[in-house]
Coordinates of C-alpha atoms in Angstrom, one line a residue:
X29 CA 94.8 99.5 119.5
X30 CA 93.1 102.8 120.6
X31 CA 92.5 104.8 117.7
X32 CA 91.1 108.8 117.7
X33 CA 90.2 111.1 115.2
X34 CA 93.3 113.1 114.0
X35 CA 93.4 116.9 115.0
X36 CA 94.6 119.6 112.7
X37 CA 97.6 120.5 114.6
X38 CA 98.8 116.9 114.4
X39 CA 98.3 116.7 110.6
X40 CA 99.9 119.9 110.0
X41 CA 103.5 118.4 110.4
X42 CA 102.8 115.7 107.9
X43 CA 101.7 117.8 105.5
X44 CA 104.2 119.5 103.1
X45 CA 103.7 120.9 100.0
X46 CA 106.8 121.5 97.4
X47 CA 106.7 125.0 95.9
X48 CA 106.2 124.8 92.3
X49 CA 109.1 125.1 89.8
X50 CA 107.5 126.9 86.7
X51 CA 110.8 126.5 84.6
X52 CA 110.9 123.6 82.5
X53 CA 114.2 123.1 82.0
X54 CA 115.0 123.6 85.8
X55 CA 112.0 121.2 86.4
X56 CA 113.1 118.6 84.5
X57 CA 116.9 118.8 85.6
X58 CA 116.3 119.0 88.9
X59 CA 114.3 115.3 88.5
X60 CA 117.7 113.9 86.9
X61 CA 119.4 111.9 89.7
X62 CA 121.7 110.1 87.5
X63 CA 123.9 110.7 84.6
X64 CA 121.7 107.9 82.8
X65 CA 118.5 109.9 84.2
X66 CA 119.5 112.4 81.4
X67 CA 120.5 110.6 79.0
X68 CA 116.9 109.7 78.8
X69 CA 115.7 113.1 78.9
X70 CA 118.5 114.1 76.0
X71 CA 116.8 111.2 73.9
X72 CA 113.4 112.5 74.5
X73 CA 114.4 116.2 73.4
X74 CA 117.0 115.4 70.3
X75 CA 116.8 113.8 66.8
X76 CA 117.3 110.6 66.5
X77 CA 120.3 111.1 63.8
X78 CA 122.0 113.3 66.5
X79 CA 121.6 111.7 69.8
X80 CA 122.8 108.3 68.0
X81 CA 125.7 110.0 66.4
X82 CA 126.3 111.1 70.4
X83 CA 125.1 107.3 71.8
X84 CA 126.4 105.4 69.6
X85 CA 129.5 103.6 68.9
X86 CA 131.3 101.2 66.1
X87 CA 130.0 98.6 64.8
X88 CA 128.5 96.2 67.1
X89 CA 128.9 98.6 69.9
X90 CA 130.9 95.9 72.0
X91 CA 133.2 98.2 73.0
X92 CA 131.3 100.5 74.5
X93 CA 129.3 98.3 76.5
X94 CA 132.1 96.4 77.7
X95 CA 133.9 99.2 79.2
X96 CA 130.5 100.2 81.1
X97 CA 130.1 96.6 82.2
X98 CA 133.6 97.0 83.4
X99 CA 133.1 99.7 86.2
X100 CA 129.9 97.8 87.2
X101 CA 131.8 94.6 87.9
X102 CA 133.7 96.2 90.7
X103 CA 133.2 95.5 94.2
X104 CA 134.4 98.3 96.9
X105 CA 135.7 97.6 100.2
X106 CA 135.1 100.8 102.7
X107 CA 137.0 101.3 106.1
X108 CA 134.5 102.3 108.9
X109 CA 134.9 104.2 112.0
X110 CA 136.7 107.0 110.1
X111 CA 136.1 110.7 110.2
X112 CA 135.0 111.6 106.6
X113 CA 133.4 114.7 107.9
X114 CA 135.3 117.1 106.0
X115 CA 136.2 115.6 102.2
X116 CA 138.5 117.0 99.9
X117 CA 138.2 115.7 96.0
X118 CA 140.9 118.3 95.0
X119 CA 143.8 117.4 93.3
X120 CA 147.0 118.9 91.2
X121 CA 147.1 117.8 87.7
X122 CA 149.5 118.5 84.9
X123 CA 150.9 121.3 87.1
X124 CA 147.4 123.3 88.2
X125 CA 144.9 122.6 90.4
X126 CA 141.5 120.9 89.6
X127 CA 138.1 121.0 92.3
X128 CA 136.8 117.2 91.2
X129 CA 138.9 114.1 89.6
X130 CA 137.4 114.7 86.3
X131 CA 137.3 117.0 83.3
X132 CA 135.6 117.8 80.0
X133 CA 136.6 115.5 77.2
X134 CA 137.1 116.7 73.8
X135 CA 134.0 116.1 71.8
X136 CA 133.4 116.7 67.9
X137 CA 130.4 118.6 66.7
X138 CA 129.4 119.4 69.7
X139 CA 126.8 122.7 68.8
X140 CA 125.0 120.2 67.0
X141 CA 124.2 117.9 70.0
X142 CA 122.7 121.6 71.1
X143 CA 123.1 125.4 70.0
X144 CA 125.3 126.5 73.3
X145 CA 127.7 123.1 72.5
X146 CA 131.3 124.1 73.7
X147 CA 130.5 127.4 75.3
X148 CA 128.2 125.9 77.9
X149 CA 130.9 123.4 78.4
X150 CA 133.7 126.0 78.7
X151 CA 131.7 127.8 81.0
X152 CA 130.2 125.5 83.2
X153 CA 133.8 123.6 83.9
X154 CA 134.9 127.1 84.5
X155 CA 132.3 127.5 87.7
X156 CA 133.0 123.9 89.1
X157 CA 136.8 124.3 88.4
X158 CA 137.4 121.8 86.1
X159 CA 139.7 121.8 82.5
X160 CA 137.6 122.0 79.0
X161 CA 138.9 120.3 76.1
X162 CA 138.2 121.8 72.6
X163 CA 138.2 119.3 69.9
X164 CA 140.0 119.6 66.4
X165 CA 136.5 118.4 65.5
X166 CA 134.5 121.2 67.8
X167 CA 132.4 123.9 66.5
X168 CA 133.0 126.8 68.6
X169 CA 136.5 128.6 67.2
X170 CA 139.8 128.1 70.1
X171 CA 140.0 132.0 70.8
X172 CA 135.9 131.8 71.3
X173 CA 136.6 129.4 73.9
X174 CA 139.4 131.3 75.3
X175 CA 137.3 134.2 75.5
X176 CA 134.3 132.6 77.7
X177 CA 136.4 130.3 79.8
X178 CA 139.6 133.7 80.0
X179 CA 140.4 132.1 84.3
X180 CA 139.7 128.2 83.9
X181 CA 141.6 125.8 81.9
X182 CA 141.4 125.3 78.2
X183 CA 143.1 122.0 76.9
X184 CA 143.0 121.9 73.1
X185 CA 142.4 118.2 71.4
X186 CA 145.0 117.3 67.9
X187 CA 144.3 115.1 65.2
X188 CA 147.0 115.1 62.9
X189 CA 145.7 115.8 59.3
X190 CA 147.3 114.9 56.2
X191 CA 147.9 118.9 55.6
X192 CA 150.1 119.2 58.5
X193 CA 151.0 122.6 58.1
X194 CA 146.9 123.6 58.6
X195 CA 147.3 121.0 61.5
X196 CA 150.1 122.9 63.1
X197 CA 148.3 126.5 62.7
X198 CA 145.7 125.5 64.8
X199 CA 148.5 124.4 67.5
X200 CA 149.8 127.5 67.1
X201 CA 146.6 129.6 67.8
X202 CA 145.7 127.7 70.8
X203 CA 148.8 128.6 72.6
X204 CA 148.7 132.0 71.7
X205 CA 145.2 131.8 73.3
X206 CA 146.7 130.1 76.3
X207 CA 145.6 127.0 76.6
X208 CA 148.4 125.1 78.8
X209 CA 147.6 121.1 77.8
X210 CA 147.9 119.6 74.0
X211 CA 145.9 116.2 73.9
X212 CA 146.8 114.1 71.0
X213 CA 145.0 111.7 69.7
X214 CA 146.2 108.9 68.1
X215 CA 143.2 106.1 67.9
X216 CA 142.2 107.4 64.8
X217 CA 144.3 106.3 61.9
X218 CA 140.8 106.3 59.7
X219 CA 137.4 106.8 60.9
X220 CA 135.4 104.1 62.9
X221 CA 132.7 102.1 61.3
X222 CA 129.9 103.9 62.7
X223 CA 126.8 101.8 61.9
X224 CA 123.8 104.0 63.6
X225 CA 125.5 107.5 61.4
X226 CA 125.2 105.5 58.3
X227 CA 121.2 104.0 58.7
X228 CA 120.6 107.4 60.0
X229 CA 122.4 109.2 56.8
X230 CA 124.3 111.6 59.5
X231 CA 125.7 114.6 57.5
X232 CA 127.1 117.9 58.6
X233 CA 124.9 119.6 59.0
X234 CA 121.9 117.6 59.7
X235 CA 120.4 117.6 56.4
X236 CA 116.6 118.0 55.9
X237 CA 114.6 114.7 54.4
X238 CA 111.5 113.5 54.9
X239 CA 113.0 111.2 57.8
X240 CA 114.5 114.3 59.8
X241 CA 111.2 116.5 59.3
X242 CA 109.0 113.3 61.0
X243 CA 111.7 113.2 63.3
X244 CA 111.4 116.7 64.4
X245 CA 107.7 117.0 64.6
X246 CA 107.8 116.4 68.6
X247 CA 111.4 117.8 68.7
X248 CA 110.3 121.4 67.8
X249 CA 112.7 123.2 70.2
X250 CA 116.1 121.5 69.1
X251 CA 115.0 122.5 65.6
X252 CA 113.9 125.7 66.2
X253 CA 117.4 126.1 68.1
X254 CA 119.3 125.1 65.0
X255 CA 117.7 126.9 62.8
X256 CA 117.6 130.5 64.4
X257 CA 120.8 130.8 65.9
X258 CA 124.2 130.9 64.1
X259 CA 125.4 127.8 61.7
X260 CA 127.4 125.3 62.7
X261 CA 131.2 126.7 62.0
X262 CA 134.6 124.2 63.0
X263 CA 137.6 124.8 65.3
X264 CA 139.4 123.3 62.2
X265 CA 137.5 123.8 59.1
X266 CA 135.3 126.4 57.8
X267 CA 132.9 124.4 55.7
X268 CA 132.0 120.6 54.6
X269 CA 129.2 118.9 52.7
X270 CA 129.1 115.2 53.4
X271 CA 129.1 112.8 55.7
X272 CA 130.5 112.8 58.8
X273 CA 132.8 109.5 58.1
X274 CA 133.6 110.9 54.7
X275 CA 134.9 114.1 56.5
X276 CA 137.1 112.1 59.3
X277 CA 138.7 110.0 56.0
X278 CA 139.6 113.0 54.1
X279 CA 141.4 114.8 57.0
X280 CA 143.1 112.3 59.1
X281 CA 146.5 111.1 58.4
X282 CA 146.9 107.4 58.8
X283 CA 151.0 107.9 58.2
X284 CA 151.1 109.3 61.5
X285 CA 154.5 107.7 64.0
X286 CA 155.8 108.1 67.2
X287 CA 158.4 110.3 64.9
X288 CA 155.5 112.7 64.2
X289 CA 154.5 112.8 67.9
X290 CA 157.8 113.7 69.3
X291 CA 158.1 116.5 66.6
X292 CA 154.5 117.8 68.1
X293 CA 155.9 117.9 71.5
X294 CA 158.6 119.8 70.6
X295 CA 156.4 122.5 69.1
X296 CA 153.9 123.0 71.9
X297 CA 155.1 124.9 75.3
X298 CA 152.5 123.5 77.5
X299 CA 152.2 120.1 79.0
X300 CA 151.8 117.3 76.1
X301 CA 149.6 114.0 76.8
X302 CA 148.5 110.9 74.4
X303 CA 145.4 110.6 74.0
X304 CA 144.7 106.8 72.9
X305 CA 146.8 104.2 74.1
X306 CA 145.5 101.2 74.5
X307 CA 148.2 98.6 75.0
X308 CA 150.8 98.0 77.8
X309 CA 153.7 98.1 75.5
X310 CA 152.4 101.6 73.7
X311 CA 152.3 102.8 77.1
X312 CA 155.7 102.0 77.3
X313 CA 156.9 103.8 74.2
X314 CA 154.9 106.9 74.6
X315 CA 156.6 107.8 77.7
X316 CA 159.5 107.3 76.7
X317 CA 158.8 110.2 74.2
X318 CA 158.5 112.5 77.3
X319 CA 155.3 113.6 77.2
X320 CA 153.0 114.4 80.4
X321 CA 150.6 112.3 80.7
X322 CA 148.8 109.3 78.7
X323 CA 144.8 108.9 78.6
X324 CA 144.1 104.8 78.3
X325 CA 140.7 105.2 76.1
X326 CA 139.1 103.6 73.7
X327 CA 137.7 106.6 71.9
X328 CA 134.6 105.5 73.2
X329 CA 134.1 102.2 71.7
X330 CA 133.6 104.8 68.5
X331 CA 136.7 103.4 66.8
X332 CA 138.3 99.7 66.9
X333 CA 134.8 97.4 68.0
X334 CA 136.4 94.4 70.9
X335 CA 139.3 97.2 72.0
X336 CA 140.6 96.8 75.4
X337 CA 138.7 97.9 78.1
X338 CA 140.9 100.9 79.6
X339 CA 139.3 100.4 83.1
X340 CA 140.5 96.5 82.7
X341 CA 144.3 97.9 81.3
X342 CA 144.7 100.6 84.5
X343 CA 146.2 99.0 86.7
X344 CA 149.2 97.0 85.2
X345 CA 150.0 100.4 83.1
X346 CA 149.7 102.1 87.1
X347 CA 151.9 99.8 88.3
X348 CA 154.6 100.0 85.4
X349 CA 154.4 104.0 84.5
X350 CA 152.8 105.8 87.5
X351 CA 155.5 107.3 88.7
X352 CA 156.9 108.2 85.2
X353 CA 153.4 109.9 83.7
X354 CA 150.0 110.9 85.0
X355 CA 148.1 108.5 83.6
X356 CA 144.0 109.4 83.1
X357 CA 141.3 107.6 81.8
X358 CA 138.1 107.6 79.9
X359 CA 135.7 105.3 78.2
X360 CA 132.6 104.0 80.1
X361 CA 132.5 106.3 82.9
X362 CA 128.4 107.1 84.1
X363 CA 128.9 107.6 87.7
X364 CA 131.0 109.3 90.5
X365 CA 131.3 105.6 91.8
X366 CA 133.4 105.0 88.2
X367 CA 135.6 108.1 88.8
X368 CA 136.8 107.0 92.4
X369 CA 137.4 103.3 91.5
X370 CA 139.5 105.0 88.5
X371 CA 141.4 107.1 90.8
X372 CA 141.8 103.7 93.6
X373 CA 143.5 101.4 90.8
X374 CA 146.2 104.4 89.8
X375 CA 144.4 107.2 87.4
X376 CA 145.5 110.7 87.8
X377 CA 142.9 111.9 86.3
X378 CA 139.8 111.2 84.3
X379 CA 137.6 112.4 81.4
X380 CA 133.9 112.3 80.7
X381 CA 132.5 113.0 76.9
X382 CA 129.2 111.6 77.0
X383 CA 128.2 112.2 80.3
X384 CA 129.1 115.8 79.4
X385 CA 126.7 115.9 76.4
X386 CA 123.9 114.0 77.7
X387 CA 123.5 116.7 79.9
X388 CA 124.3 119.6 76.9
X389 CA 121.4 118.0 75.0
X390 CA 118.8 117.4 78.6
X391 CA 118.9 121.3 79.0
X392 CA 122.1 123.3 77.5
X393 CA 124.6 124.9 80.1
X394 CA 122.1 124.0 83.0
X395 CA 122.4 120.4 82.2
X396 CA 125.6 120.4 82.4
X397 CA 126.3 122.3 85.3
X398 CA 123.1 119.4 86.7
X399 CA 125.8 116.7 84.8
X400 CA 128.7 118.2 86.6
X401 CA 126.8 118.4 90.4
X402 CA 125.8 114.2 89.9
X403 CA 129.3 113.3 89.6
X404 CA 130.8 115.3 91.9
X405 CA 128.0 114.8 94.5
X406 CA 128.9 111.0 93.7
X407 CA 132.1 111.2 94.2
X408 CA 132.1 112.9 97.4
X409 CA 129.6 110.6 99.0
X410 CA 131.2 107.5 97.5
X411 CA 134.7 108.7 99.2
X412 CA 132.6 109.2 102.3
X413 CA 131.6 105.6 102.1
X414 CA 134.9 103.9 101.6
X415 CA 136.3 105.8 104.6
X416 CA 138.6 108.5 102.7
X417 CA 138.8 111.8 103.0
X418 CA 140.9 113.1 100.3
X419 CA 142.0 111.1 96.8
X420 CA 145.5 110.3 97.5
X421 CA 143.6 108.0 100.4
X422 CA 142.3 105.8 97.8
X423 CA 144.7 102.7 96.8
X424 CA 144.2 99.9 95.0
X425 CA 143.0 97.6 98.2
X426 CA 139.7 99.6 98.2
X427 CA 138.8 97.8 95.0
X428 CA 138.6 94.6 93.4
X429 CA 137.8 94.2 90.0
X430 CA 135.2 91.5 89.2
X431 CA 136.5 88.7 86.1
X432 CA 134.0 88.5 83.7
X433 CA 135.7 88.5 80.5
X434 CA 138.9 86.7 81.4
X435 CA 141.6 85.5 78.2
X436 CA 141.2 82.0 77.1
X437 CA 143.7 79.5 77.7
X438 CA 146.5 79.1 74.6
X439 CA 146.7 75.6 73.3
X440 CA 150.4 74.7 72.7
X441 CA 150.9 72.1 70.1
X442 CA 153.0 69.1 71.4
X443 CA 155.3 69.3 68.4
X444 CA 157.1 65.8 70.4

């Protein structure tokens, strides 16, 4: 092997030097190359009490992780040799027109997760042409919403309450702000035991104890946000002392039928989808109703611990309903990769709710603009992968999904 001194001119290729970024938050962002990437960074720069009100789920959690484990026991099975130069991840959904496969879920108290909470969402799903979905439970007010989203789309979350009447105002209002979907939800008969709220003492708002100050003492920022800007005010309610369990008990209405559902669709002008269902055979009756569209979901794993995975329940309801109802999906989903397999086994639709925050708390609107570009950067390379070009190209024969938790056998007594 001849070797020889290196000249300047040959080294000066080789070398490159990345210009600085001198904005934190941009720095940090930019380092994120995975939804879970800021979920770290969102643990690092939140209180405890808060990021695990965010995290967190019921009970043993279960639910939760199942529905993750779910996506990753998938296996994909691309076509090659096709031209997925140009890639289209465009769709029509409840009658308008969405850029990416996915949209912003409705999330409760979201301005505490961090101070810009629903407007950075609003805003952000606005520039990558996406819906927003303002919880009963969300702290920016539905004609605030309106007003800094005024050209995207604005779905607004219901939980029924026990005062109806107050539950029905706030129908009204957001279709006099124009927002064109109604999710209802109907997973939540009674609040979820929600075991890391409780060690933590979560109360709205965050109160101040000897815990939360130690807490804060490397988290000056998120305090110093909290603190200085506007208080937390509700969608739904103007003011509550207490726990955040006690609050969901004394508002929701666990008398709630399919009676009270098809009255709510006959109130609201706009497209009406349930939000919730988590069985075959609910499926079944909800359509039946006439609504929209049906989201399979959990709630997150945040209410019933050991519910059905709705990744695992896709594509019998598919097969059964799809051409009765759009049907979406959430629970579980941390990648692009997630969203497309959705979309192959018969989703419509899908919606993210902690992939969303983790990115509100890793660096306000930026982060979830950053949250929005992963998925969508995922999805579009994923698509490439498989061999599609469009989303009406995926079927059900690019995916398999992997047993892992399969139903036992029933033993059938020999009665002779």
């Amino acid at each position: 092997m001849k070797r020889q001194i290196p000249k300047l001119h040959d080294l000066a290729p080789l070398l490159q030097f990345k210009k600085p970024q001198f904005n934190r938050t941009k720095r940090r962002l930019a380092a994120a190359l995975t939804i879970e990437d800021l979920r770290v960074i969102a643990k690092r720069r939140t209180p405890r009490a808060v990021f695990d009100y965010t995290d967190g789920s019921a009970e043993a959690e279960l639910s939760i992780a199942r529905a993750r484990q779910a996506f990753s026991d998938i296996e994909f099975h691309p076509s090659v040799l096709r031209d997925v130069s140009e890639v289209s991840t465009s769709r029509q959904v409840l009658g308008g027109l969405v850029a990416q496969p996915f949209g912003i879920a409705p999330t409760g108290f979201t301005r505490m997760m961090q101070t810009e909470g629903e407007y950075a969402g609003a805003r952000a799903a606005c520039r990558a042409g996406i819906p927003f979905s303002l919880s009963t439970m969300g702290t920016a007010s539905i004609e605030d919403v309106a007003r800094v989203n005024p050209h995207g789309r604005n779905w607004f979350q219901l939980y029924m309450w026990k005062d109806r009447d107050r539950s029905m105002s706030l129908v009204e209002r957001a279709a006099a702000a124009g927002y064109d979907t109604l999710l209802v939800t109907v997973d939540v008969p009674v609040a979820g035991a929600r075991l890391r709220d409780k060690r933590n003492g979560m109360s709205i708002p965050p109160a101040l104890t000897a815990a939360t100050i130690l807490d804060a003492l490397p988290r000056p920022a998120w305090w110093i946000d909290f603190l200085t800007t506007e208080p937390l005010a509700f969608a739904s309610l103007e003011r509550w002392s207490g726990t955040v369990a006690e609050l969901l008990d004394a508002m929701f209405d666990p008398s709630v039928t399919h009676a009270d559902l098809a009255w709510i669709r006959d109130q609201w002008p706009g497209k009406v989808v349930v939000k919730g269902v988590q069985t075959i055979a609910d499926a079944r009756e909800v359509v039946k109703l006439g609504v929209d569209g049906i989201v399979l979901s959990n709630h997150g794993g945040r209410q019933l611990d050991r519910a059905p995975v709705p990744f695992h329940l896709l594509p019998s309801v598919a097969r059964e309903l799809g051409r009765d109802t759009e049907i979406m999906l959430d629970t579980g989903i941390m990648s692009g990769a997630d969203i497309v397999a959705a979309i192959a086994l018969g989703a419509r639709f899908t919606l993210i709710g902690r992939a969303y925050l983790y990115g509100l708390m890793a660096g306000g609107e930026a982060g979830v603009d950053r949250a929005i570009a992963i998925l969508s950067e995922q999805i579009a390379r994923t698509m490439r992968l498989l061999g599609v070009t469009s989303l009406d190209e995926l079927t059900p024969r690019h995916v398999t999904q992997l047993a892992r938790l399969a139903p036992c056998p029933v033993a059938i007594e020999d009665r002779g």
